[in-house]
Phi, psi and omega in degrees: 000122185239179176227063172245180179156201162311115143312105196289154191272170195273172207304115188235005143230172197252133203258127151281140182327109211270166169305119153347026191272126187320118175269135188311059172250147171307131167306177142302154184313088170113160162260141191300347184291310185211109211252133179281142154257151212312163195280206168270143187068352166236031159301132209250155168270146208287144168203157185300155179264145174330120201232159149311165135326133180299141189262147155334343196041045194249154146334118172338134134224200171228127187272172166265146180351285278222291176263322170316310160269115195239350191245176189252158148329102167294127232289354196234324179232073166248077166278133202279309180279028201254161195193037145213177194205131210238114098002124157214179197219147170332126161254161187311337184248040167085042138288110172300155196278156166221170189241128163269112186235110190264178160254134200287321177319306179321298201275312169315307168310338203261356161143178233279312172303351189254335176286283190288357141304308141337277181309316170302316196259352152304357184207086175081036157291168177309140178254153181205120183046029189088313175296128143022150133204099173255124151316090162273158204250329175289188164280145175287003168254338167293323189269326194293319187294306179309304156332317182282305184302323191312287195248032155247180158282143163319162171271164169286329196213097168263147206287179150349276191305306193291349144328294203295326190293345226219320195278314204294319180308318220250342150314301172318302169256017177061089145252085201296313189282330173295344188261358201239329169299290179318287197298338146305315207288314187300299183306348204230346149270336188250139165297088207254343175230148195305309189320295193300317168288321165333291183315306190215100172281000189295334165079072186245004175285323193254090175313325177252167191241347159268352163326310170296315182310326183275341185251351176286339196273313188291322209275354201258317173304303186283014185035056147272118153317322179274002183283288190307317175275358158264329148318300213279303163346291225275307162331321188282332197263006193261127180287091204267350195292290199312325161350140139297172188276350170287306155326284189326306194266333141300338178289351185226008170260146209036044173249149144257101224274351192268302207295340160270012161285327193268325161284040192223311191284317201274344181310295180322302177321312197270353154268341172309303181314287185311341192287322202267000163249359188291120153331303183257023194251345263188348162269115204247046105246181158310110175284004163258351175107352175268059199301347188266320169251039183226146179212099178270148187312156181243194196279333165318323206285287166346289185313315191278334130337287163296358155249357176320099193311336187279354163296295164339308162249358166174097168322293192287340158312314182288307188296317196303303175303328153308340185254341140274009158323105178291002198338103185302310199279044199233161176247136180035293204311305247249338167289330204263304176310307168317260191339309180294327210259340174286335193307297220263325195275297192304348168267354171283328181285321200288231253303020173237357183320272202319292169326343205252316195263344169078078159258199213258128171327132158323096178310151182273167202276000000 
């Protein structure tokens, strides 16, 4: 979901300042009145709030044109009565900065950190036409995605990209229903329990190969657990040498590329372990007796197995398909027995992903 477009031209008269007034907008998501704290498994680690530039100890003044705006009025959340005025500055990846111009009751309301920032530049911040003006440090798609959520309807069905984006902002400023809204939506496209990978192991959510990289970055900076380790999975399984080189590199900045190769290798171990220690894998008759219609793998069998490419490149794959292996030559019993022990070791690895991949301990408090 993007908001970009034709930009409305910059600011050509000068307004007095209006009365505080509520703008004829949708509430936010959930009520401002009683706002929840995050559910279990998305509690965020505490961090400082977003503070302005140390002001100069000069009087308001009204800066100039020239340097204050360098960017334009965004073309969708520019209210001619609005009487704060939101900043952003070019990002590295060419989005041009754009002028927000809000209402400050609104922006207050919505948590502790965006009200003092609101209150830092009403009291001796930069004027710009009588107004307000804080200098955001995000991106204009990142304040644009958020803004859009507060005081629009959610979209029904929102991307990837505008989730993760959306999920990191609104984190930033402890907006609790919007991060807690993003972290359903996420739980409910990515597969976070052995069942859900089951159902569709292609891991087809992460439309891009950077995509996972990106959210293995967010859930590991927000200690979601349940995130980090099929990010990390999905990572393990990407040929990234083959990668152009623009890709490639978003994909390995700020990843640790040892750690996700050494989970991939144990990954690999513990089903090699299993195939050569599994009891019935491991029998070279039917243990119920049903030599005629049962032919368990001899160790020739094993072996062919344990050379498969697809245990190689996708570990977790291989098991889901051993486990829809219709295995004609096994009889009743010996099929059903395979299929539950494949059920448990493959849902043990997938709840050992984080652990496998080593994310990084909660720091303590």
């Amino acid at each position: 979901m993007s908001y970009s477009g034709d930009f409305s031209p910059v600011i050509k008269r000068r307004l007095e300042e209006p009365e505080d007034i509520k703008p004829n907008i949708r509430p936010r998501i959930g009520s401002p009145q009683s706002s929840q704290s995050p559910s279990a498994g998305t509690q965020r680690p505490t961090a400082q709030h977003p503070t302005l530039p140390p002001a100069n100890n000069q009087p308001a003044t009204e800066a100039a044109v020239d340097n204050l705006f360098p960017a334009e009025n965004h073309n969708e959340l520019y209210y001619e009565d609005g009487n704060l005025i939101l900043v952003t500055k070019d990002s590295p990846d060419g989005t041009r900065g754009a002028i927000f111009r809000v209402f400050k009751s609104q922006l207050r309301k919505q948590s502790i950190p965006l009200a003092d920032l609101v209150d830092a530049a009403v009291h001796g911040g930069e004027l710009f036409e009588g107004l307000p003006v804080v200098r955001m440090e995000d991106s204009t798609t990142e304040l644009a995605n958020l803004l859009h959520i507060l005081w629009s309807p959610p979209p029904h069905d929102p991307s990837y990209d505008l989730l993760l984006s959306v999920l990191k902002i609104s984190n930033k400023y402890k907006v609790d229903d919007v991060y807690q809204w993003c972290t359903r939506l996420l739980s409910e496209k990515i597969p976070i329990t052995w069942e859900m990978f089951r159902e569709d192991p292609s891991l087809d959510v992460f439309d891009n190969n950077v995509a996972p990289s990106q959210l293995l970055k967010a859930s590991k900076g927000l200690n979601l657990r349940q995130f980090y380790g099929i990010a990390a999975y999905k990572l393990s399984t990407i040929n990234w040498v083959d990668q152009p080189k623009g890709v490639r590199q978003h994909m390995i900045d700020g990843v640790s590329w040892e750690t996700i190769v050494v989970g991939r290798e144990e990954l690999i171990r513990r089903i090699l372990r299993y195939l050569y220690t599994d009891s019935l894998l491991n029998q070279t008759a039917c243990p119920v007796g049903n030599a005629e219609q049962c032919h368990l793998p001899t160790d020739t069998g094993r072996w062919a197995h344990s050379r498969n490419e697809s245990i190689i490149n996708d570990p977790l794959g291989w098991t889901v398909g051993r486990m829809n292996d219709p295995y004609a030559n096994y009889c009743t019993v010996c099929k059903w027995t395979l299929r539950r022990r494949l059920e448990t070791f493959g849902k043990t690895l997938f709840q050992d992903l984080a652990d496998i991949f080593e994310m990084p301990e909660e720091p303590q408090e």
